[in-house]
Coordinates of C-alpha atoms in Angstrom, one line a residue:
M108 CA 0.0 0.0 0.0
F109 CA 1.2 3.5 -0.8
Q110 CA 0.1 6.8 0.8
Q111 CA 0.6 10.0 -1.2
D112 CA 2.9 12.7 0.1
L113 CA 2.6 16.1 -1.7
S114 CA 6.0 17.4 -0.3
P115 CA 8.3 14.4 -0.5
V116 CA 11.3 16.3 -2.0
G117 CA 13.2 17.9 0.9
G118 CA 9.8 18.5 2.7
S119 CA 9.2 21.4 0.2
L120 CA 6.0 21.7 -1.7
G121 CA 7.6 24.1 -4.2
L122 CA 10.5 21.8 -4.9
S123 CA 8.2 18.8 -5.1
A124 CA 5.9 20.6 -7.6
L125 CA 8.9 21.5 -9.7
C126 CA 10.0 17.9 -9.9
A127 CA 6.4 16.8 -10.6
A128 CA 6.3 19.2 -13.6
V129 CA 9.3 17.4 -15.3
P130 CA 7.3 14.7 -17.1
L131 CA 4.9 17.4 -18.5
V132 CA 7.8 19.6 -19.6
T133 CA 9.5 16.5 -21.1
L134 CA 6.4 15.6 -23.1
F135 CA 5.9 19.1 -24.5
V136 CA 9.6 19.7 -25.3
L137 CA 9.9 16.3 -27.1
L138 CA 6.7 16.9 -29.0
G139 CA 6.9 20.6 -29.9
G140 CA 10.7 21.3 -29.6
L141 CA 12.4 18.1 -30.8
R142 CA 9.5 17.1 -33.1
L143 CA 9.6 13.4 -31.9
K144 CA 6.7 11.2 -32.9
A145 CA 3.9 11.5 -30.3
W146 CA 4.0 7.8 -29.4
V147 CA 7.8 8.0 -28.8
A148 CA 7.4 11.2 -26.7
G149 CA 4.6 9.6 -24.8
L150 CA 6.6 6.5 -23.9
I151 CA 9.7 8.5 -22.9
S152 CA 7.6 10.9 -20.8
L153 CA 6.0 7.9 -19.1
G154 CA 9.4 6.5 -18.3
V155 CA 10.4 9.9 -16.7
A156 CA 7.1 9.9 -14.7
L157 CA 7.8 6.4 -13.4
V158 CA 11.4 7.3 -12.4
I159 CA 10.2 10.5 -10.5
A160 CA 7.3 8.5 -8.9
I161 CA 9.6 5.8 -7.6
A162 CA 12.8 7.8 -6.8
L163 CA 11.4 11.1 -5.6
F164 CA 7.8 10.5 -4.5
E165 CA 8.7 7.1 -2.9
M166 CA 6.1 5.1 -4.7
P167 CA 6.8 1.3 -4.6
V168 CA 7.9 0.0 -8.0
G169 CA 5.0 -2.4 -8.2
Q170 CA 2.4 0.2 -7.4
A171 CA 3.9 2.6 -10.0
L172 CA 3.8 0.0 -12.7
L173 CA 0.2 -1.0 -11.8
A174 CA -0.8 2.7 -11.9
G175 CA 0.6 2.8 -15.4
T176 CA -1.3 -0.4 -16.5
E177 CA -4.6 1.0 -15.2
G178 CA -4.0 4.2 -17.1
A179 CA -3.2 2.4 -20.3
A180 CA -6.3 0.2 -19.9
F181 CA -8.4 3.4 -19.4
G182 CA -6.8 4.9 -22.4
F183 CA -8.1 2.0 -24.5
F184 CA -11.4 1.7 -22.8
P185 CA -13.4 3.9 -22.9
I186 CA -11.4 6.5 -24.8
L187 CA -9.9 4.6 -27.7
W188 CA -12.9 2.4 -27.8
I189 CA -15.0 5.5 -28.7
V190 CA -12.5 6.9 -31.2
I191 CA -11.8 3.6 -33.0
N192 CA -15.4 2.7 -33.4
A193 CA -16.5 6.3 -34.4
I194 CA -13.9 6.3 -37.1
W195 CA -15.0 2.8 -38.2
V196 CA -18.6 4.2 -38.7
Y197 CA -17.1 7.0 -40.8
N198 CA -14.9 4.6 -42.8
L199 CA -18.1 2.5 -43.6
T200 CA -19.5 5.6 -45.3
V201 CA -16.2 6.0 -47.2
A202 CA -16.2 2.3 -48.3
S203 CA -19.8 2.6 -49.6
G204 CA -19.1 5.9 -51.4
H205 CA -21.7 7.7 -49.3
F206 CA -19.1 10.0 -47.7
D207 CA -18.7 11.7 -51.1
V208 CA -22.4 12.2 -51.1
L209 CA -22.3 13.8 -47.7
R210 CA -19.4 16.0 -48.7
R211 CA -21.2 17.2 -51.8
S212 CA -24.2 18.0 -49.6
F213 CA -22.0 20.2 -47.5
E214 CA -20.5 21.8 -50.5
K215 CA -23.9 22.8 -51.8
V216 CA -24.3 24.9 -48.6
S217 CA -21.2 26.8 -49.7
P218 CA -18.0 25.8 -51.6
D219 CA -16.1 28.4 -49.6
Q220 CA -13.6 26.7 -47.3
R221 CA -14.0 29.3 -44.6
I222 CA -17.8 28.6 -44.4
Q223 CA -17.0 24.9 -44.5
A224 CA -14.7 25.3 -41.5
I225 CA -17.4 27.0 -39.5
I226 CA -20.2 24.5 -40.4
I227 CA -18.2 21.2 -40.3
A228 CA -15.5 21.8 -37.7
F229 CA -17.5 24.0 -35.4
C230 CA -21.2 23.2 -35.8
F231 CA -21.0 19.6 -36.8
G232 CA -18.0 19.0 -34.6
A233 CA -20.0 20.4 -31.6
L234 CA -22.8 18.0 -32.4
L235 CA -20.4 15.0 -32.4
E236 CA -18.8 16.3 -29.2
A237 CA -22.2 16.5 -27.6
L238 CA -23.0 12.9 -28.5
A239 CA -19.7 11.1 -28.0
G240 CA -16.8 13.4 -27.0
F241 CA -13.4 11.9 -26.3
G242 CA -11.8 12.8 -29.6
T243 CA -14.6 11.7 -31.8
P244 CA -15.3 15.1 -33.4
V245 CA -11.6 15.7 -34.2
A246 CA -11.3 12.2 -35.7
I247 CA -14.3 12.7 -38.0
T248 CA -14.3 16.4 -38.9
V249 CA -10.6 16.5 -39.8
V250 CA -11.1 13.9 -42.5
M251 CA -14.2 15.6 -43.8
L252 CA -12.2 18.8 -44.2
M253 CA -9.5 16.9 -46.0
A254 CA -12.0 15.5 -48.4
L255 CA -13.2 19.0 -49.1
G256 CA -9.7 20.0 -50.2
F257 CA -8.2 21.3 -47.0
Q258 CA -4.4 20.9 -46.7
P259 CA -3.6 18.3 -44.0
I260 CA -2.0 20.5 -41.4
K261 CA -4.7 23.2 -41.8
A262 CA -7.5 20.6 -41.6
A263 CA -6.0 19.3 -38.3
A264 CA -5.5 22.7 -36.8
V265 CA -9.1 23.8 -37.7
A266 CA -10.6 20.6 -36.2
L267 CA -8.6 20.9 -33.0
I268 CA -9.2 24.6 -32.5
A269 CA -13.0 24.2 -33.1
N270 CA -13.1 21.5 -30.5
T271 CA -13.0 23.9 -27.6
A272 CA -16.3 25.7 -26.6
P273 CA -18.4 22.5 -26.9
V274 CA -16.1 20.3 -24.8
A275 CA -17.4 21.3 -21.4
F276 CA -20.8 19.8 -22.3
G277 CA -19.4 16.9 -24.3
A278 CA -20.8 13.4 -24.2
L279 CA -24.0 14.8 -22.8
A280 CA -22.3 16.9 -20.2
T281 CA -20.2 14.0 -18.7
P282 CA -17.4 16.5 -17.6
I283 CA -19.9 18.5 -15.5
V284 CA -21.7 15.4 -14.1
T285 CA -18.2 14.2 -13.0
L286 CA -17.4 17.6 -11.6
A287 CA -20.6 17.6 -9.5
S288 CA -19.9 14.1 -8.2
V289 CA -16.3 14.9 -7.0
T290 CA -17.1 18.3 -5.5
S291 CA -20.4 17.7 -3.7
G292 CA -18.8 16.2 -0.6
V293 CA -16.0 18.7 -0.4
S294 CA -18.1 21.7 0.6
D295 CA -21.6 22.0 2.2
D296 CA -22.5 24.6 -0.6
P297 CA -25.8 23.3 -2.0
R298 CA -25.0 24.8 -5.4
L299 CA -22.4 22.2 -6.2
N300 CA -24.8 20.2 -8.4
V301 CA -25.0 19.5 -12.1
D302 CA -27.6 22.3 -12.8
T303 CA -25.7 25.1 -11.1
L304 CA -22.3 24.0 -12.2
G305 CA -23.5 23.6 -15.7
G306 CA -25.2 27.0 -15.5
M307 CA -21.9 28.6 -14.4
V308 CA -19.9 26.9 -17.2
G309 CA -22.7 28.2 -19.5
R310 CA -21.7 31.7 -18.5
Q311 CA -18.0 31.2 -19.4
T312 CA -17.6 29.0 -22.5
P313 CA -20.2 30.9 -24.6
I314 CA -17.7 33.8 -24.6
L315 CA -15.2 31.5 -26.2
A316 CA -17.8 30.4 -28.7
V317 CA -18.2 33.9 -30.0
I318 CA -14.5 34.1 -30.8
V319 CA -13.6 30.6 -32.0
P320 CA -15.4 30.9 -35.5
L321 CA -13.3 34.1 -36.1
V322 CA -10.2 32.2 -35.2
L323 CA -11.1 29.4 -37.6
V324 CA -11.5 31.7 -40.6
F325 CA -8.2 33.4 -39.7
V326 CA -6.4 30.0 -39.6
V327 CA -8.0 29.1 -43.0
D328 CA -7.4 32.4 -44.8
G329 CA -5.6 34.9 -42.5
K330 CA -6.6 38.5 -42.2
R331 CA -8.5 38.4 -45.5
G332 CA -10.6 35.6 -44.1
V333 CA -11.6 37.7 -41.0
R334 CA -12.2 40.7 -43.2
Q335 CA -14.5 38.9 -45.6
M336 CA -16.1 36.4 -43.2
W337 CA -16.6 38.3 -40.0
L338 CA -20.4 38.3 -40.5
P339 CA -21.1 34.6 -40.7
S340 CA -18.4 34.0 -38.0
I341 CA -20.1 36.4 -35.6
V342 CA -23.6 35.0 -36.5
C343 CA -22.4 31.5 -35.9
G344 CA -20.6 32.3 -32.6
V345 CA -23.4 34.4 -31.2
A346 CA -26.1 31.9 -32.1
F347 CA -24.1 29.1 -30.5
A348 CA -23.2 31.1 -27.4
L349 CA -26.8 32.2 -26.8
A350 CA -28.2 28.7 -27.3
Q351 CA -25.5 27.2 -25.1
F352 CA -26.2 29.8 -22.4
V353 CA -30.0 29.4 -22.5
A354 CA -29.9 25.6 -22.6
A355 CA -27.3 25.3 -19.8
N356 CA -29.2 27.6 -17.5
Y357 CA -32.8 27.2 -18.3
I358 CA -33.4 24.0 -20.3
S359 CA -31.1 21.0 -19.9
V360 CA -27.3 20.9 -19.2
P361 CA -26.8 17.5 -21.0
L362 CA -28.6 18.9 -24.1
A363 CA -26.7 22.2 -24.2
D364 CA -24.3 21.4 -27.0
I365 CA -26.9 19.6 -29.1
L366 CA -29.2 22.6 -29.1
A367 CA -26.3 25.0 -29.6
A368 CA -24.9 23.1 -32.6
L369 CA -28.2 22.9 -34.3
V370 CA -29.1 26.5 -33.7
A371 CA -25.7 27.7 -34.9
A372 CA -25.8 25.6 -38.1
A373 CA -29.3 26.8 -38.8
A374 CA -28.2 30.4 -38.3
V375 CA -25.3 30.1 -40.8
V376 CA -27.4 28.3 -43.4
G377 CA -30.2 30.9 -43.0
L378 CA -27.7 33.8 -43.4
L379 CA -26.3 32.2 -46.6
R380 CA -29.8 32.3 -48.1
V381 CA -29.7 36.2 -48.0
W382 CA -25.9 36.9 -48.0
Q383 CA -22.9 35.6 -50.0
P384 CA -19.3 36.6 -49.7
A385 CA -17.9 38.9 -52.4
H386 CA -15.2 36.3 -53.0
E387 CA -15.4 32.5 -52.5
L388 CA -12.3 30.7 -51.4
T389 CA -12.5 27.2 -52.9
A390 CA -10.0 24.3 -52.8
A391 CA -8.9 25.2 -56.3
D392 CA -8.1 28.7 -55.2
I393 CA -6.0 27.3 -52.3
E394 CA -4.1 25.1 -54.8
A395 CA -3.4 28.0 -57.1
E396 CA -2.2 30.2 -54.3
T397 CA 0.0 27.5 -52.9
A398 CA 1.5 26.9 -56.4
A399 CA 2.1 30.6 -56.8
E400 CA 3.9 30.8 -53.4
D401 CA 6.0 27.8 -54.5
G402 CA 7.3 29.7 -57.5
G403 CA 4.7 28.5 -60.1
R404 CA 5.3 24.8 -59.6
A405 CA 2.4 22.4 -60.0
P406 CA 0.4 21.8 -56.8
S407 CA 1.8 18.9 -54.9
T408 CA -0.4 15.9 -54.1
R409 CA -2.0 16.2 -50.7
R410 CA -1.1 13.4 -48.3
Q411 CA -4.1 11.2 -47.6
P412 CA -5.2 9.3 -44.6
S413 CA -3.8 5.8 -44.9
G414 CA -7.0 3.9 -44.2
I415 CA -9.3 5.9 -46.5
S416 CA -7.0 6.8 -49.4
T417 CA -9.2 5.7 -52.3
S418 CA -12.3 7.7 -51.5
V419 CA -10.6 10.8 -50.2
T420 CA -8.2 11.0 -53.1
S421 CA -11.0 10.8 -55.6
S422 CA -13.0 13.5 -53.8
T423 CA -10.2 16.0 -53.1
G424 CA -8.5 15.7 -56.5
R425 CA -5.8 18.1 -57.6
G426 CA -7.5 21.2 -58.8
A427 CA -10.4 22.9 -60.5
A428 CA -11.1 20.1 -63.0
T429 CA -12.0 17.6 -60.3
T430 CA -14.0 20.3 -58.4
T431 CA -16.0 21.1 -61.5
S432 CA -16.7 17.5 -62.3
D433 CA -17.7 16.8 -58.7
A434 CA -20.0 19.8 -58.6
A435 CA -21.8 18.5 -61.7
T436 CA -22.6 15.2 -59.9
Q437 CA -26.3 14.9 -59.0
D438 CA -27.0 12.7 -56.0
S439 CA -30.5 11.1 -55.6
R440 CA -32.5 11.9 -52.6
A441 CA -32.2 8.3 -51.4
D442 CA -28.4 8.6 -51.5
V443 CA -28.4 11.8 -49.6
V444 CA -30.6 10.3 -46.9
R445 CA -28.3 7.3 -46.6
A446 CA -25.3 9.6 -46.4
Y447 CA -26.8 11.4 -43.4
A448 CA -28.3 8.1 -41.9
P449 CA -25.2 7.1 -39.8
Y450 CA -25.3 10.4 -37.9
V451 CA -29.0 10.2 -37.4
V452 CA -28.6 6.7 -36.1
I453 CA -25.9 7.9 -33.7
I454 CA -28.1 10.7 -32.4
V455 CA -31.1 8.3 -32.0
I456 CA -29.1 5.7 -30.2
F457 CA -27.4 8.1 -27.8
S458 CA -30.6 9.9 -27.1
I459 CA -32.4 6.6 -26.2
T460 CA -29.6 5.4 -23.9
N461 CA -29.6 8.7 -22.1
I462 CA -33.2 8.5 -21.1
P463 CA -33.0 8.4 -17.3
A464 CA -34.7 5.1 -17.0
V465 CA -32.7 3.4 -19.7
K466 CA -29.4 5.0 -18.4
E467 CA -30.1 3.7 -14.9
F468 CA -30.9 0.2 -16.2
L469 CA -27.7 0.0 -18.2
A470 CA -25.6 1.3 -15.3
Q471 CA -26.4 -2.0 -13.4
K472 CA -25.0 -5.4 -13.6
P473 CA -24.4 -7.3 -15.9
F474 CA -24.0 -4.3 -18.2
T475 CA -21.7 -2.3 -15.9
F476 CA -19.0 -3.6 -13.6
A477 CA -16.8 -1.7 -11.2
F478 CA -13.8 -3.4 -9.6
A479 CA -10.6 -2.4 -7.8
W480 CA -7.6 -2.6 -10.1
P481 CA -5.8 -5.8 -8.9
G482 CA -2.9 -5.1 -6.6
L483 CA -3.2 -1.3 -6.8
E484 CA -3.6 0.1 -3.3
V485 CA -3.2 3.9 -2.9
L486 CA -4.3 6.2 -0.2
N487 CA -4.5 10.0 -0.5
T488 CA -2.8 12.4 2.0
A489 CA -5.7 12.1 4.4
G490 CA -5.4 8.3 4.5
D491 CA -8.5 7.6 2.4
P492 CA -8.5 5.2 -0.6
V493 CA -8.1 7.0 -4.0
S494 CA -11.2 6.5 -6.1
T495 CA -9.3 6.2 -9.4
T496 CA -8.0 2.8 -8.4
T497 CA -11.5 1.6 -9.1
F498 CA -12.0 0.7 -12.8
T499 CA -15.5 0.9 -14.3
F500 CA -16.1 -1.5 -17.2
N501 CA -19.5 -0.4 -18.6
W502 CA -19.2 -2.7 -21.7
L503 CA -22.7 -2.1 -23.1
P504 CA -23.6 1.5 -22.3
A505 CA -20.1 2.7 -23.2
A506 CA -20.1 5.2 -26.1
G507 CA -17.7 3.0 -28.1
T508 CA -20.1 0.0 -27.9
L509 CA -23.0 2.2 -28.9
M510 CA -20.9 3.3 -31.9
I511 CA -20.5 -0.4 -32.9
L512 CA -24.3 -0.8 -32.7
A513 CA -24.5 2.3 -34.9
G514 CA -22.0 0.8 -37.3
L515 CA -23.9 -2.4 -37.6
I516 CA -27.1 -0.5 -38.5
T517 CA -25.1 1.7 -40.8
M518 CA -23.7 -1.4 -42.5
V519 CA -27.3 -2.5 -43.3
V520 CA -28.5 1.0 -44.4
L521 CA -25.5 1.5 -46.7
K522 CA -25.9 -2.1 -48.0
L523 CA -22.4 -3.2 -47.1
S524 CA -21.6 -6.9 -46.7
P525 CA -20.5 -8.2 -43.3
A526 CA -17.1 -9.2 -44.8
K527 CA -16.5 -5.7 -46.1
A528 CA -17.5 -4.1 -42.8
F529 CA -15.2 -6.4 -40.9
K530 CA -12.3 -5.7 -43.2
T531 CA -12.9 -2.0 -42.8
Y532 CA -12.9 -2.5 -39.0
L533 CA -9.5 -4.2 -39.1
E534 CA -8.2 -1.5 -41.4
T535 CA -9.3 1.1 -38.9
Y536 CA -7.1 -0.4 -36.2
V537 CA -4.1 -0.5 -38.6
E538 CA -4.8 3.1 -39.6
L539 CA -4.8 4.3 -35.9
K540 CA -1.9 2.1 -34.6
S541 CA 0.4 4.9 -33.6
A542 CA -2.5 6.9 -32.1
I543 CA -3.4 3.9 -30.0
I544 CA 0.1 3.7 -28.6
T545 CA 0.2 7.4 -28.0
V546 CA -3.2 7.6 -26.1
M547 CA -2.4 4.5 -23.9
A548 CA 1.1 5.9 -23.1
V549 CA -0.2 9.4 -22.2
L550 CA -3.0 8.0 -20.0
A551 CA -0.5 5.7 -18.3
L552 CA 1.6 8.8 -17.7
A553 CA -1.4 10.6 -16.3
Y554 CA -2.3 7.8 -13.9
V555 CA 1.3 7.5 -12.7
M556 CA 1.4 11.2 -12.0
N557 CA -2.0 11.3 -10.4
L558 CA -1.6 8.2 -8.1
S559 CA 2.0 9.0 -7.1
G560 CA 1.0 12.5 -5.9
Q561 CA 2.8 14.4 -8.6
T562 CA -0.3 16.0 -10.0
G563 CA -1.6 16.8 -6.6
S564 CA 1.7 18.4 -5.6
L565 CA 1.6 20.6 -8.7
G566 CA -2.0 21.6 -8.0
A567 CA -1.5 22.2 -4.3
W568 CA 1.5 24.5 -5.1
L569 CA -0.6 26.5 -7.6
A570 CA -3.4 26.7 -5.0
G571 CA -1.0 28.5 -2.6
A572 CA -1.7 31.7 -4.5
G573 CA -4.6 32.5 -2.2
A574 CA -7.1 35.0 -3.6
A575 CA -5.0 35.3 -6.8
F576 CA -5.9 31.7 -7.4
A577 CA -9.0 32.9 -9.2
I578 CA -6.8 33.9 -12.1
I579 CA -4.7 30.7 -11.9
S580 CA -7.7 28.4 -11.5
P581 CA -8.3 27.8 -15.3
I582 CA -4.7 26.9 -15.7
L583 CA -5.2 23.8 -13.5
G584 CA -8.0 22.6 -15.8
W585 CA -5.8 23.3 -18.8
I586 CA -3.0 21.2 -17.4
G587 CA -5.4 18.4 -16.6
V588 CA -6.8 18.2 -20.1
A589 CA -3.5 18.8 -21.8
V590 CA -2.1 15.7 -20.0
T591 CA -5.2 13.4 -20.1
G592 CA -7.0 14.7 -23.2
S593 CA -10.2 14.7 -21.3
D594 CA -12.2 17.4 -19.5
T595 CA -13.9 14.7 -17.6
S596 CA -10.5 13.4 -16.3
A597 CA -9.3 16.9 -15.5
N598 CA -12.4 17.5 -13.4
A599 CA -12.0 14.2 -11.6
L600 CA -8.4 15.2 -11.0
F601 CA -8.6 18.8 -9.8
G602 CA -12.4 19.5 -9.1
A603 CA -12.2 18.8 -5.4
L604 CA -8.9 20.7 -5.1
Q605 CA -10.5 23.7 -6.8
V606 CA -13.3 23.7 -4.2
Q607 CA -11.0 23.2 -1.2
T608 CA -8.8 26.1 -2.3
A609 CA -11.8 28.3 -2.9
V610 CA -13.1 27.7 0.6
E611 CA -9.7 28.4 2.1
A612 CA -9.1 31.5 0.0
G613 CA -12.7 32.9 0.5
L614 CA -13.5 32.5 -3.2
D615 CA -16.8 31.2 -4.7
P616 CA -16.5 27.3 -4.9
V617 CA -19.0 27.2 -7.8
L618 CA -16.9 29.6 -9.8
M619 CA -13.6 27.8 -9.1
A620 CA -15.1 24.4 -9.9
A621 CA -16.5 25.7 -13.2
A622 CA -13.2 27.4 -14.0
N623 CA -11.5 24.0 -14.0
T624 CA -13.9 22.9 -16.7
S625 CA -13.8 26.0 -18.8
G626 CA -10.0 26.4 -18.6
G627 CA -9.7 22.7 -19.4
V628 CA -11.5 22.9 -22.8
L629 CA -8.5 25.0 -24.0
G630 CA -6.1 22.2 -23.3
K631 CA -7.9 19.8 -25.6
M632 CA -6.2 21.1 -28.7
V633 CA -2.7 20.5 -27.4
S634 CA -3.4 17.1 -25.7
P635 CA -1.0 14.5 -27.2
Q636 CA -3.8 12.0 -27.7
N637 CA -5.9 14.5 -29.7
L638 CA -2.8 15.5 -31.7
A639 CA -2.2 11.8 -32.4
I640 CA -5.8 11.3 -33.5
A641 CA -5.7 14.3 -35.8
A642 CA -2.3 13.4 -37.3
A643 CA -3.4 9.8 -37.9
A644 CA -6.6 11.0 -39.5
V645 CA -4.8 13.2 -42.1
G646 CA -2.0 10.8 -42.8
M647 CA 0.6 12.8 -40.8
A648 CA 1.4 10.2 -38.1
G649 CA 4.8 11.2 -36.6
R650 CA 4.4 14.9 -37.3
E651 CA 2.3 15.7 -34.3
G652 CA 4.8 18.3 -33.3
D653 CA 4.1 20.3 -36.5
I654 CA 0.4 20.4 -35.6
F655 CA 1.2 21.2 -32.0
R656 CA 3.1 24.3 -33.0
K657 CA 0.2 25.4 -35.2
V658 CA -2.3 25.4 -32.3
I659 CA -0.3 26.1 -29.1
G660 CA -0.5 29.8 -29.5
W661 CA -4.2 29.8 -29.9
S662 CA -4.5 27.5 -26.9
L663 CA -2.5 29.8 -24.6
G664 CA -4.1 33.0 -26.0
L665 CA -7.6 31.7 -25.3
L666 CA -6.5 30.4 -21.9
F667 CA -5.3 33.9 -21.0
L668 CA -8.7 35.2 -22.0
M669 CA -10.4 32.6 -19.8
C670 CA -8.1 33.5 -16.8
V671 CA -9.2 37.2 -17.2
I672 CA -12.9 36.2 -17.4
V673 CA -12.7 34.1 -14.2
G674 CA -10.6 36.7 -12.5
L675 CA -13.2 39.3 -13.2
Q676 CA -16.0 37.0 -12.2
A677 CA -14.3 36.7 -8.8
T678 CA -14.6 40.5 -8.3
P679 CA -17.6 42.8 -8.1
V680 CA -17.0 43.6 -11.8
L681 CA -18.6 40.3 -13.0
S682 CA -19.6 38.6 -9.8
W683 CA -23.2 39.0 -10.9
M684 CA -22.6 36.3 -13.4
V685 CA -22.1 33.6 -10.7
P686 CA -25.4 31.8 -9.9
G687 CA -26.7 32.5 -6.4
S688 CA -23.8 34.8 -5.6

């Protein structure tokens, strides 16, 4: 048995926290500085975390290794289980040819890549985040953007940046449900429940939602994009923000992202019926501009995702000729319905399984098991067992299993043979092999840091800022998500600490708990597991560092904004925004 000590290095919390930060610094330096492949950086950083846990935090070797195995297992189930099966559903549409139909349907809304970034990466991505979360929207939208002619690194950056504002309410508000469960016993404040915490988050992340579409058009087309596309960007952002705020505070926290995504998409489509940009930026324009920048050489072939090369290559093409031919293709209404069917099936399945009675039924045996990870015995600093040593195996209600069910229905709807569907499933694993290693390594790293006390030491040191902690609070959430790739995990990690610190510093516990979630969403785009998923999806496995450098500035910039927002909400300037304050 091992009991955590947050100040094991020389009895100093500051020195211990400095040592605890080494695995994180190692990970980001290897990834962004030395440009190592994400799976290599993840494994090396895991090794560093193990050494520090054993040598400095005095965790027994066996306990440290068991912590790593539980983290790796959690990385595969439920996280990779969701991502792999979600991409399989997508790959079924590619194998049947219906993905091209879906893409042409989106193109008919607008051939402009800036509009496509808003509708697909932001609106459609938010819908996928609401239903599944855990990397699913990045995995699917990044390849959709590629198929529409986006350059690989730009498609990855757009998909990652778009996956911010919706994250807090992802997977039907799982991060907020988790936050409520870990904070309710820490303070006697009756507001620490799903509705109030969701309402508070719904008064923070909508501010990000207004800005993110503008960021997307800037990433796609620079200052020209912002100048020409500020109107649809603002319309989309404001529509999403208002819907998310209203849903989170007055309708339903779990449905916040679903309603916001649908309202935002409808607002953009409605605007395009009465307004069109003076100039449309198409895939052919991007090719021509790239060729001109390269000195007039012919456009180079875009690198395609390994598991879906045939369909994507045919749909992206190499210039205006393919685009013109593609635009002339007329799809039947039946084909269009089939193309949208997989996503309708996903929505229906997830909606049914989240009906309270159904959800409660599936949470029981034999559909859900919870068991102590064999041999792993860890106590926190107070001498109580750490909850993360209990592994929950919800094999049937897991989002990944529901994705398999959706895939089987999709197989029938798209008229694919079982043999073809099974072959596609195996190809999906091969396609994501490096991402699988990365995610399991990073989650193993997170569990070693969490259970050895390294993460707690870092958090406790930051919490020593007192009243100034209001400004620092979102950074804790950012660190948690950057390491684990999950806002849910970050809330489980730091939620209780946020409330404890708030009580000691005289800050509002609801505000600090919500800040963990809202700050965390901005760490999603730099999480190694999300970077690995995006890189694998666009055929850039091993070049995660390039994508990291493309998005890190936006992640830190938006984090700074969130720190300012939370800091002001902790003062009379914006304290009126805190429910029940």
